[in-house]
C-alpha positions as YAML, in Angstrom:
chain: A
units: angstrom
residues:
- id: 1
  name: MET
  ca: [148.12, 130.73, 142.96]
- id: 2
  name: ALA
  ca: [150.83, 130.65, 145.56]
- id: 3
  name: ILE
  ca: [152.70, 127.48, 146.44]
- id: 4
  name: LEU
  ca: [151.09, 125.87, 149.48]
- id: 5
  name: GLU
  ca: [152.85, 124.28, 152.41]
- id: 6
  name: PRO
  ca: [151.81, 120.63, 152.96]
- id: 7
  name: GLN
  ca: [149.88, 121.55, 156.13]
- id: 8
  name: GLN
  ca: [147.92, 124.19, 154.20]
- id: 9
  name: PHE
  ca: [147.13, 121.63, 151.52]
- id: 10
  name: TYR
  ca: [145.70, 119.15, 154.04]
- id: 11
  name: LYS
  ca: [143.54, 121.85, 155.65]
- id: 12
  name: ARG
  ca: [142.33, 122.91, 152.21]
- id: 13
  name: VAL
  ca: [141.37, 119.32, 151.31]
- id: 14
  name: GLU
  ca: [139.55, 118.89, 154.64]
- id: 15
  name: LYS
  ca: [137.52, 122.01, 153.86]
- id: 16
  name: SER
  ca: [136.94, 120.81, 150.29]
- id: 17
  name: THR
  ca: [135.70, 117.45, 151.58]
- id: 18
  name: LYS
  ca: [133.15, 119.12, 153.85]
- id: 19
  name: GLU
  ca: [131.92, 121.36, 151.03]
- id: 20
  name: GLN
  ca: [132.40, 118.73, 148.26]
- id: 21
  name: GLN
  ca: [134.16, 121.41, 146.18]
- id: 22
  name: TYR
  ca: [137.66, 120.42, 145.11]
- id: 23
  name: ASP
  ca: [140.16, 122.31, 143.01]
- id: 24
  name: SER
  ca: [140.30, 120.92, 139.48]
- id: 25
  name: LEU
  ca: [144.08, 121.04, 139.17]
- id: 26
  name: TYR
  ca: [146.80, 120.05, 141.66]
- id: 27
  name: PHE
  ca: [150.55, 120.12, 141.13]
- id: 28
  name: PHE
  ca: [152.72, 118.26, 143.64]
- id: 29
  name: PHE
  ca: [156.49, 118.47, 143.35]
- id: 30
  name: GLY
  ca: [159.64, 118.11, 145.38]
- id: 31
  name: ASP
  ca: [162.39, 115.79, 146.45]
- id: 32
  name: GLU
  ca: [160.46, 113.96, 149.19]
- id: 33
  name: PRO
  ca: [158.59, 111.12, 147.43]
- id: 34
  name: TYR
  ca: [157.01, 109.61, 150.56]
- id: 35
  name: LEU
  ca: [155.22, 112.81, 151.55]
- id: 36
  name: LEU
  ca: [154.27, 113.54, 147.94]
- id: 37
  name: ASN
  ca: [152.73, 110.08, 147.47]
- id: 38
  name: GLN
  ca: [150.90, 110.35, 150.80]
- id: 39
  name: ALA
  ca: [149.32, 113.61, 149.62]
- id: 40
  name: VAL
  ca: [148.28, 112.06, 146.29]
- id: 41
  name: ASP
  ca: [146.68, 109.10, 148.07]
- id: 42
  name: TYR
  ca: [144.91, 111.38, 150.54]
- id: 43
  name: LEU
  ca: [143.50, 113.60, 147.80]
- id: 44
  name: LYS
  ca: [142.43, 110.57, 145.76]
- id: 45
  name: VAL
  ca: [140.58, 108.95, 148.67]
- id: 46
  name: CYS
  ca: [138.90, 112.19, 149.73]
- id: 47
  name: SER
  ca: [137.78, 113.30, 146.28]
- id: 48
  name: LEU
  ca: [136.49, 109.85, 145.21]
- id: 49
  name: HIS
  ca: [134.74, 109.11, 148.51]
- id: 50
  name: GLY
  ca: [131.18, 107.96, 147.96]
- id: 51
  name: GLY
  ca: [131.62, 107.39, 144.24]
- id: 52
  name: ALA
  ca: [132.58, 104.50, 142.00]
- id: 53
  name: ALA
  ca: [136.34, 104.85, 142.51]
- id: 54
  name: ASP
  ca: [137.26, 102.01, 140.15]
- id: 55
  name: PHE
  ca: [135.51, 103.70, 137.24]
- id: 56
  name: ASN
  ca: [136.70, 107.22, 138.02]
- id: 57
  name: PHE
  ca: [140.45, 106.94, 138.58]
- id: 58
  name: MET
  ca: [143.20, 106.77, 135.96]
- id: 59
  name: SER
  ca: [146.96, 106.94, 136.50]
- id: 60
  name: PHE
  ca: [149.68, 107.65, 133.93]
- id: 61
  name: TYR
  ca: [153.47, 108.10, 133.91]
- id: 62
  name: GLY
  ca: [154.81, 111.07, 131.96]
- id: 63
  name: ALA
  ca: [157.58, 109.20, 130.14]
- id: 64
  name: ASP
  ca: [155.32, 106.61, 128.51]
- id: 65
  name: ALA
  ca: [151.85, 108.21, 128.55]
- id: 66
  name: ASP
  ca: [149.82, 109.03, 125.48]
- id: 67
  name: ILE
  ca: [149.11, 112.66, 126.42]
- id: 68
  name: SER
  ca: [146.07, 112.86, 124.15]
- id: 69
  name: ARG
  ca: [144.56, 109.98, 126.13]
- id: 70
  name: VAL
  ca: [145.40, 111.73, 129.38]
- id: 71
  name: ARG
  ca: [143.57, 114.82, 128.16]
- id: 72
  name: ASP
  ca: [140.60, 112.70, 127.06]
- id: 73
  name: GLU
  ca: [140.45, 111.08, 130.51]
- id: 74
  name: VAL
  ca: [140.42, 114.48, 132.22]
- id: 75
  name: GLU
  ca: [137.62, 115.67, 129.93]
- id: 76
  name: THR
  ca: [135.53, 112.47, 130.31]
- id: 77
  name: LEU
  ca: [132.43, 112.75, 132.49]
- id: 78
  name: PRO
  ca: [132.50, 110.78, 135.75]
- id: 79
  name: MET
  ca: [130.53, 107.55, 136.05]
- id: 80
  name: MET
  ca: [128.10, 107.33, 138.99]
- id: 81
  name: ALA
  ca: [130.11, 109.89, 140.95]
- id: 82
  name: PRO
  ca: [130.48, 113.67, 141.20]
- id: 83
  name: ARG
  ca: [134.05, 113.71, 139.82]
- id: 84
  name: ARG
  ca: [136.94, 111.81, 138.21]
- id: 85
  name: VAL
  ca: [140.56, 111.76, 139.36]
- id: 86
  name: VAL
  ca: [143.35, 111.60, 136.80]
- id: 87
  name: LEU
  ca: [146.96, 111.32, 137.97]
- id: 88
  name: LEU
  ca: [149.93, 112.11, 135.74]
- id: 89
  name: LYS
  ca: [153.24, 111.29, 137.44]
- id: 90
  name: GLU
  ca: [156.73, 112.58, 136.62]
- id: 91
  name: VAL
  ca: [155.62, 115.42, 134.34]
- id: 92
  name: GLN
  ca: [159.18, 116.70, 134.07]
- id: 93
  name: GLU
  ca: [159.58, 113.96, 131.43]
- id: 94
  name: LEU
  ca: [157.03, 115.57, 129.07]
- id: 95
  name: THR
  ca: [158.12, 117.22, 125.83]
- id: 96
  name: GLU
  ca: [157.15, 120.70, 124.71]
- id: 97
  name: LYS
  ca: [154.69, 119.22, 122.22]
- id: 98
  name: GLU
  ca: [153.02, 117.16, 124.97]
- id: 99
  name: TRP
  ca: [152.72, 120.26, 127.15]
- id: 100
  name: ASP
  ca: [150.97, 122.00, 124.27]
- id: 101
  name: ILE
  ca: [148.34, 119.23, 124.30]
- id: 102
  name: LEU
  ca: [147.74, 119.74, 128.04]
- id: 103
  name: ASP
  ca: [147.81, 123.54, 127.85]
- id: 104
  name: PRO
  ca: [144.02, 124.03, 127.28]
- id: 105
  name: ILE
  ca: [142.98, 121.88, 130.26]
- id: 106
  name: ILE
  ca: [145.50, 123.64, 132.48]
- id: 107
  name: LYS
  ca: [144.32, 127.11, 131.53]
- id: 108
  name: SER
  ca: [140.61, 126.24, 131.41]
- id: 109
  name: GLN
  ca: [140.16, 123.50, 133.98]
- id: 110
  name: VAL
  ca: [137.51, 120.78, 133.79]
- id: 111
  name: SER
  ca: [135.16, 121.23, 136.75]
- id: 112
  name: ASN
  ca: [134.10, 117.58, 137.15]
- id: 113
  name: SER
  ca: [137.68, 116.26, 137.27]
- id: 114
  name: VAL
  ca: [140.53, 116.43, 139.73]
- id: 115
  name: PHE
  ca: [143.72, 116.43, 137.65]
- id: 116
  name: ILE
  ca: [146.85, 115.73, 139.71]
- id: 117
  name: LEU
  ca: [150.31, 116.25, 138.23]
- id: 118
  name: THR
  ca: [153.49, 115.26, 140.07]
- id: 119
  name: ALA
  ca: [157.17, 115.94, 139.46]
- id: 120
  name: SER
  ca: [160.32, 115.07, 141.34]
- id: 121
  name: LYS
  ca: [162.46, 117.76, 139.70]
- id: 122
  name: VAL
  ca: [161.13, 121.13, 138.63]
- id: 123
  name: ASP
  ca: [162.87, 123.88, 136.69]
- id: 124
  name: ARG
  ca: [160.74, 126.87, 137.69]
- id: 125
  name: ARG
  ca: [162.15, 128.90, 134.79]
- id: 126
  name: LYS
  ca: [160.35, 126.75, 132.21]
- id: 127
  name: ARG
  ca: [157.09, 128.09, 130.80]
- id: 128
  name: PHE
  ca: [154.93, 125.07, 131.58]
- id: 129
  name: PHE
  ca: [156.02, 124.84, 135.22]
- id: 130
  name: LYS
  ca: [155.27, 128.54, 135.65]
- id: 131
  name: LEU
  ca: [151.88, 127.90, 134.05]
- id: 132
  name: LEU
  ca: [151.17, 125.02, 136.43]
- id: 133
  name: ILE
  ca: [152.19, 126.98, 139.51]
- id: 134
  name: ASP
  ca: [149.97, 129.89, 138.38]
- id: 135
  name: HIS
  ca: [146.86, 127.78, 137.66]
- id: 136
  name: ALA
  ca: [147.09, 124.80, 140.04]
- id: 137
  name: ALA
  ca: [146.89, 124.28, 143.76]
- id: 138
  name: SER
  ca: [150.65, 123.66, 144.00]
- id: 139
  name: VAL
  ca: [152.41, 121.98, 146.91]
- id: 140
  name: GLU
  ca: [156.16, 121.55, 147.34]
- id: 141
  name: PHE
  ca: [157.35, 118.57, 149.36]
- id: 142
  name: LYS
  ca: [160.85, 119.14, 150.70]
- id: 143
  name: LYS
  ca: [162.99, 116.70, 152.61]
- id: 144
  name: PRO
  ca: [162.61, 117.41, 156.33]
- id: 145
  name: PHE
  ca: [165.52, 118.98, 158.17]
- id: 146
  name: ASP
  ca: [167.36, 116.79, 160.70]
- id: 147
  name: ASN
  ca: [165.56, 118.44, 163.62]
- id: 148
  name: GLN
  ca: [162.15, 117.67, 162.00]
- id: 149
  name: VAL
  ca: [162.76, 113.94, 161.48]
- id: 150
  name: PRO
  ca: [161.74, 112.82, 165.01]
- id: 151
  name: GLY
  ca: [158.44, 114.67, 164.67]
- id: 152
  name: TRP
  ca: [157.76, 112.98, 161.34]
- id: 153
  name: ILE
  ca: [158.59, 109.57, 162.80]
- id: 154
  name: GLN
  ca: [156.12, 110.23, 165.63]
- id: 155
  name: HIS
  ca: [153.47, 111.40, 163.16]
- id: 156
  name: ILE
  ca: [153.88, 108.42, 160.81]
- id: 157
  name: GLY
  ca: [154.05, 105.98, 163.72]
- id: 158
  name: LYS
  ca: [150.84, 107.42, 165.16]
- id: 159
  name: ASN
  ca: [149.09, 106.60, 161.87]
- id: 160
  name: PHE
  ca: [150.03, 102.95, 162.47]
- id: 161
  name: GLY
  ca: [149.11, 103.00, 166.16]
- id: 162
  name: LEU
  ca: [152.71, 103.20, 167.34]
- id: 163
  name: VAL
  ca: [154.14, 105.54, 169.97]
- id: 164
  name: PHE
  ca: [157.86, 106.16, 170.35]
- id: 165
  name: SER
  ca: [159.60, 107.57, 173.40]
- id: 166
  name: ASP
  ca: [161.74, 110.63, 172.85]
- id: 167
  name: ASP
  ca: [164.80, 108.62, 173.94]
- id: 168
  name: SER
  ca: [164.33, 106.11, 171.10]
- id: 169
  name: LEU
  ca: [164.39, 108.80, 168.44]
...
């Protein structure tokens, strides 16, 4: 798959929500943590809507996760819901051996799970990042350019019911 722009990702999730058909694997990466975390939260809320969210969401950090348990969570059937969501953060911390454990569920995705992997730094030359980009709905979150910052401030403020004049930005 090609790397999606954030706007394309949000449109894709909106369509998925209407059809109740989500991708099984998402890979979010980049140097803009706020936008990346917003996308994770949005996907989590949309894909768990109408189900028992407390029973069907698990979150792990790459540096201290038991990768076998992560894989088990992805392969576990959802409870009283159409799907599970498993989040693995900071996957750039994983070792080659840990990637080998995840390899089967990346290549042959589990249809009743939404597996989200995030990374702040990505070396696109490494085999496992190439594999993720090829098999996952991948989204890169870049820091906005200086001329884009006022638009982002307006957008984020609008989510909180705030409106800023152009002079104040």
